[in-house]
Amino acid sequence: MKIGFIGLGNMGAPMAANLAKAGHAVTGFDLTAPCPDGVSKAASAAEAATGAEVVITMLPNGAILRDVADTIIPVMAAGAVLCDCSTVDVDSARIVAAQAEAAGLGALDAPVSGGVGGAAAGTLTFMVGGSDAAFATVQPLFEIMGQKAVHCGGAGAGQAAKICNNMILGATMAVTCEAFALADKLGLDRARMFDVVSTSSGYSWSMNAYCPAPGVGPQSPADNEYKPGFAAELMLKDLRLSQQAAEAVDADTPMGARATTLYAAFVEDEDGRGRDFSALLPRFAARGRG
Ligand code: NAD
């Protein structure tokens, strides 16, 4: 397949490289990042998109996605599919999809989970919104870049699934960290706490698969001085998207809202930027209630 790939950062570069390695003809463009091995370099986003059967974007946010979409939709071949894999707000995903469909193109929002490690290993999970036909066109590429692609519904449904999942993750990690800090102050050994909770009704992915306490449970960023992993500022981005979406549809999300203010303070006022999102545990452990 002839593929255009726009946004070759931490995630996009390994994803594009995996497509090229699988034998696809990939032309890439990024404002600053170099092209990975096997990907030919275009001089602009429009050049990367011209003549491609599928154009994949992997960009920082919705405003940049909308700008890039404005430049590439007019030059894309009739019937081609624009597949955005960035994490962006639901409204931007829907606006870009409507614009692409009005121009006779297919459109998918297909954010991922799995992080940089999953992108490099080709084991991402894709959450996909868009038409059946567009999903069928891109599915073989999802199989190369990932291990699973769930077709969640129409335009925006992939972004909706992503922010709901990450709102659960942010709130669950926060309460797991505060529970460990409470356990410390109650004199409960962290390893015993893990043994109980990981096999009791408090279990979760945050506790069982990504335990925030160093030396307890499986290997996680806590065992590597909280180097990310999944950086706290990326969690904050996703939590803010969840609250933006909740406001837009008048959904009451008090736990998501609290997790958002907590991560905002951690990233913007404390020492959270650049640390894994599970580094809330040493933050709580060092504080009292005040
Ligand atoms: P990144 O900042 O490393 O990469 C983004 C790239 O887009 C950069 O190289 C930048 O130069 C490029 N870019 C910006 N504007 C551009 C433009 N107008 N034209 C062309 N290129 C442009 O970010 P990343 O970590 O690769 O994340 C990409 C997306 O994936 C984000 O939406 C992020 O939320 C999401 N995501 C990231 C992770 C992760 O662990 N890093 C996990 C899941 C989802």
CSV table of N, CA, C and O and ligand atoms in Angstrom, one decimal, residues 6-12 29-33 58-61 64 68 85-87 112 115-116 162 230 234 237-238, ligand 1:
chain,number,residue,atom,x,y,z
A,6,ILE,N,2.3,11.4,8.7
A,6,ILE,CA,2.7,12.8,9.1
A,6,ILE,C,2.7,12.8,10.6
A,6,ILE,O,1.7,12.5,11.3
A,7,GLY,N,3.9,13.2,11.1
A,7,GLY,CA,4.1,13.2,12.6
A,7,GLY,C,5.0,12.0,13.0
A,7,GLY,O,4.5,10.9,13.2
A,8,LEU,N,6.3,12.3,13.0
A,8,LEU,CA,7.3,11.1,13.2
A,8,LEU,C,8.0,11.3,14.5
A,8,LEU,O,9.2,11.3,14.5
A,9,GLY,N,7.2,11.6,15.5
A,9,GLY,CA,7.8,11.8,16.9
A,9,GLY,C,8.0,10.4,17.6
A,9,GLY,O,8.3,9.4,16.9
A,10,ASN,N,7.9,10.5,18.9
A,10,ASN,CA,8.2,9.3,19.7
A,10,ASN,C,7.3,8.1,19.3
A,10,ASN,O,7.8,6.9,19.3
A,11,MET,N,6.1,8.4,19.0
A,11,MET,CA,5.2,7.3,18.6
A,11,MET,C,5.2,7.0,17.1
A,11,MET,O,5.2,5.9,16.6
A,12,GLY,N,5.1,8.2,16.3
A,12,GLY,CA,4.9,8.0,14.9
A,12,GLY,C,6.1,7.4,14.2
A,12,GLY,O,5.9,6.5,13.3
A,29,PHE,N,6.5,12.8,6.8
A,29,PHE,CA,6.8,14.2,6.9
A,29,PHE,C,6.6,14.6,8.4
A,29,PHE,O,5.7,14.2,9.1
A,30,ASP,N,7.6,15.3,8.9
A,30,ASP,CA,7.6,15.9,10.2
A,30,ASP,C,8.2,17.3,10.2
A,30,ASP,O,9.2,17.5,9.4
A,31,LEU,N,7.8,18.2,11.0
A,31,LEU,CA,8.4,19.6,11.0
A,31,LEU,C,9.8,19.5,11.4
A,31,LEU,O,10.7,20.3,10.9
A,32,THR,N,10.1,18.7,12.4
A,32,THR,CA,11.5,18.6,12.9
A,32,THR,C,12.1,17.2,13.0
A,32,THR,O,13.3,17.1,12.8
A,33,ALA,N,11.3,16.2,13.3
A,33,ALA,CA,11.9,14.9,13.5
A,33,ALA,C,12.4,14.3,12.2
A,33,ALA,O,11.8,14.5,11.2
A,58,MET,N,0.0,11.4,13.3
A,58,MET,CA,0.4,11.1,14.7
A,58,MET,C,1.0,12.4,15.3
A,58,MET,O,2.2,12.6,15.4
A,59,LEU,N,0.1,13.3,15.7
A,59,LEU,CA,0.4,14.7,16.0
A,59,LEU,C,0.1,15.0,17.5
A,59,LEU,O,-0.7,14.3,18.2
A,60,PRO,N,0.6,16.2,18.0
A,60,PRO,CA,0.5,16.5,19.4
A,60,PRO,C,-1.0,16.8,19.9
A,60,PRO,O,-1.3,16.4,21.0
A,61,ASN,N,-1.8,17.5,19.1
A,61,ASN,CA,-3.1,17.9,19.6
A,61,ASN,C,-4.1,18.2,18.5
A,61,ASN,O,-3.7,18.2,17.3
A,64,ILE,N,-3.4,21.2,15.9
A,64,ILE,CA,-2.4,20.9,14.9
A,64,ILE,C,-3.0,19.9,13.9
A,64,ILE,O,-2.8,20.0,12.7
A,68,VAL,N,-3.2,20.5,9.9
A,68,VAL,CA,-2.6,19.5,8.9
A,68,VAL,C,-3.7,19.0,8.0
A,68,VAL,O,-3.6,18.9,6.8
A,85,CYS,N,-4.2,8.9,14.3
A,85,CYS,CA,-3.9,8.0,15.5
A,85,CYS,C,-3.5,8.9,16.7
A,85,CYS,O,-3.2,8.3,17.8
A,86,SER,N,-3.5,10.2,16.6
A,86,SER,CA,-3.1,11.1,17.7
A,86,SER,C,-4.3,10.9,18.8
A,86,SER,O,-5.4,10.5,18.5
A,87,THR,N,-3.9,11.4,20.0
A,87,THR,CA,-5.0,11.6,21.0
A,87,THR,C,-5.4,13.0,20.9
A,87,THR,O,-4.6,13.9,21.2
A,112,VAL,N,-4.4,5.4,20.2
A,112,VAL,CA,-3.7,4.1,20.6
A,112,VAL,C,-3.5,4.1,22.1
A,112,VAL,O,-3.4,5.1,22.8
A,115,GLY,N,1.8,3.0,24.4
A,115,GLY,CA,3.0,3.8,24.6
A,115,GLY,C,4.1,3.6,23.6
A,115,GLY,O,3.9,2.8,22.6
A,116,VAL,N,5.3,4.2,23.8
A,116,VAL,CA,6.4,4.1,22.9
A,116,VAL,C,6.9,2.6,22.8
A,116,VAL,O,7.2,2.2,21.7
A,162,LYS,N,-10.9,6.2,24.2
A,162,LYS,CA,-9.6,6.5,24.8
A,162,LYS,C,-9.6,7.4,26.0
A,162,LYS,O,-9.0,7.1,27.1
A,230,PHE,N,4.7,6.2,31.3
A,230,PHE,CA,3.7,7.1,30.8
A,230,PHE,C,3.8,8.4,31.6
A,230,PHE,O,3.5,8.4,32.8
A,234,LEU,N,1.4,13.6,30.1
A,234,LEU,CA,0.6,13.0,29.1
A,234,LEU,C,-0.7,12.5,29.7
A,234,LEU,O,-1.8,12.6,29.1
A,237,LYS,N,-2.8,15.6,30.0
A,237,LYS,CA,-3.4,16.0,28.7
A,237,LYS,C,-4.7,15.2,28.5
A,237,LYS,O,-5.8,15.7,28.1
A,238,ASP,N,-4.6,13.8,28.7
A,238,ASP,CA,-5.8,13.0,28.5
A,238,ASP,C,-6.9,13.3,29.5
A,238,ASP,O,-8.1,13.3,29.1
B,1,NAD,P1,5.8,13.7,19.9
B,1,NAD,O1,5.8,15.1,20.4
B,1,NAD,O2,7.0,12.9,20.2
B,1,NAD,O3,5.5,13.7,18.3
B,1,NAD,C1,4.7,14.6,17.6
B,1,NAD,C2,5.4,15.0,16.3
B,1,NAD,O4,4.5,15.8,15.5
B,1,NAD,C3,6.7,15.8,16.6
B,1,NAD,O5,7.8,15.1,16.0
B,1,NAD,C4,6.4,17.1,15.9
B,1,NAD,O6,7.5,17.7,15.2
B,1,NAD,C5,5.4,16.7,14.9
B,1,NAD,N1,4.5,17.8,14.4
B,1,NAD,C6,4.0,18.8,15.1
B,1,NAD,N2,3.3,19.6,14.2
B,1,NAD,C7,3.4,19.1,13.0
B,1,NAD,C8,3.0,19.5,11.7
B,1,NAD,N3,2.2,20.6,11.6
B,1,NAD,N4,3.3,18.8,10.6
B,1,NAD,C9,4.1,17.7,10.8
B,1,NAD,N5,4.6,17.2,12.0
B,1,NAD,C10,4.3,18.0,13.1
B,1,NAD,O7,4.5,13.0,20.5
B,1,NAD,P2,4.2,11.4,20.6
B,1,NAD,O8,4.7,11.0,22.0
B,1,NAD,O9,4.7,10.8,19.4
B,1,NAD,O10,2.6,11.5,20.6
B,1,NAD,C11,1.9,11.6,19.5
B,1,NAD,C12,0.4,11.5,19.8
B,1,NAD,O11,0.2,10.2,20.4
B,1,NAD,C13,-0.1,12.5,20.8
B,1,NAD,O12,-1.4,12.9,20.5
B,1,NAD,C14,-0.1,11.7,22.1
B,1,NAD,O13,-1.1,12.1,23.0
B,1,NAD,C15,-0.5,10.3,21.6
B,1,NAD,N6,0.0,9.2,22.5
B,1,NAD,C16,1.3,9.2,23.0
B,1,NAD,C17,1.7,8.1,23.8
B,1,NAD,C18,3.1,8.1,24.4
B,1,NAD,O14,3.3,7.3,25.3
B,1,NAD,N7,4.0,8.9,23.9
B,1,NAD,C19,0.8,7.1,24.1
B,1,NAD,C20,-0.5,7.1,23.5
B,1,NAD,C21,-0.8,8.2,22.7
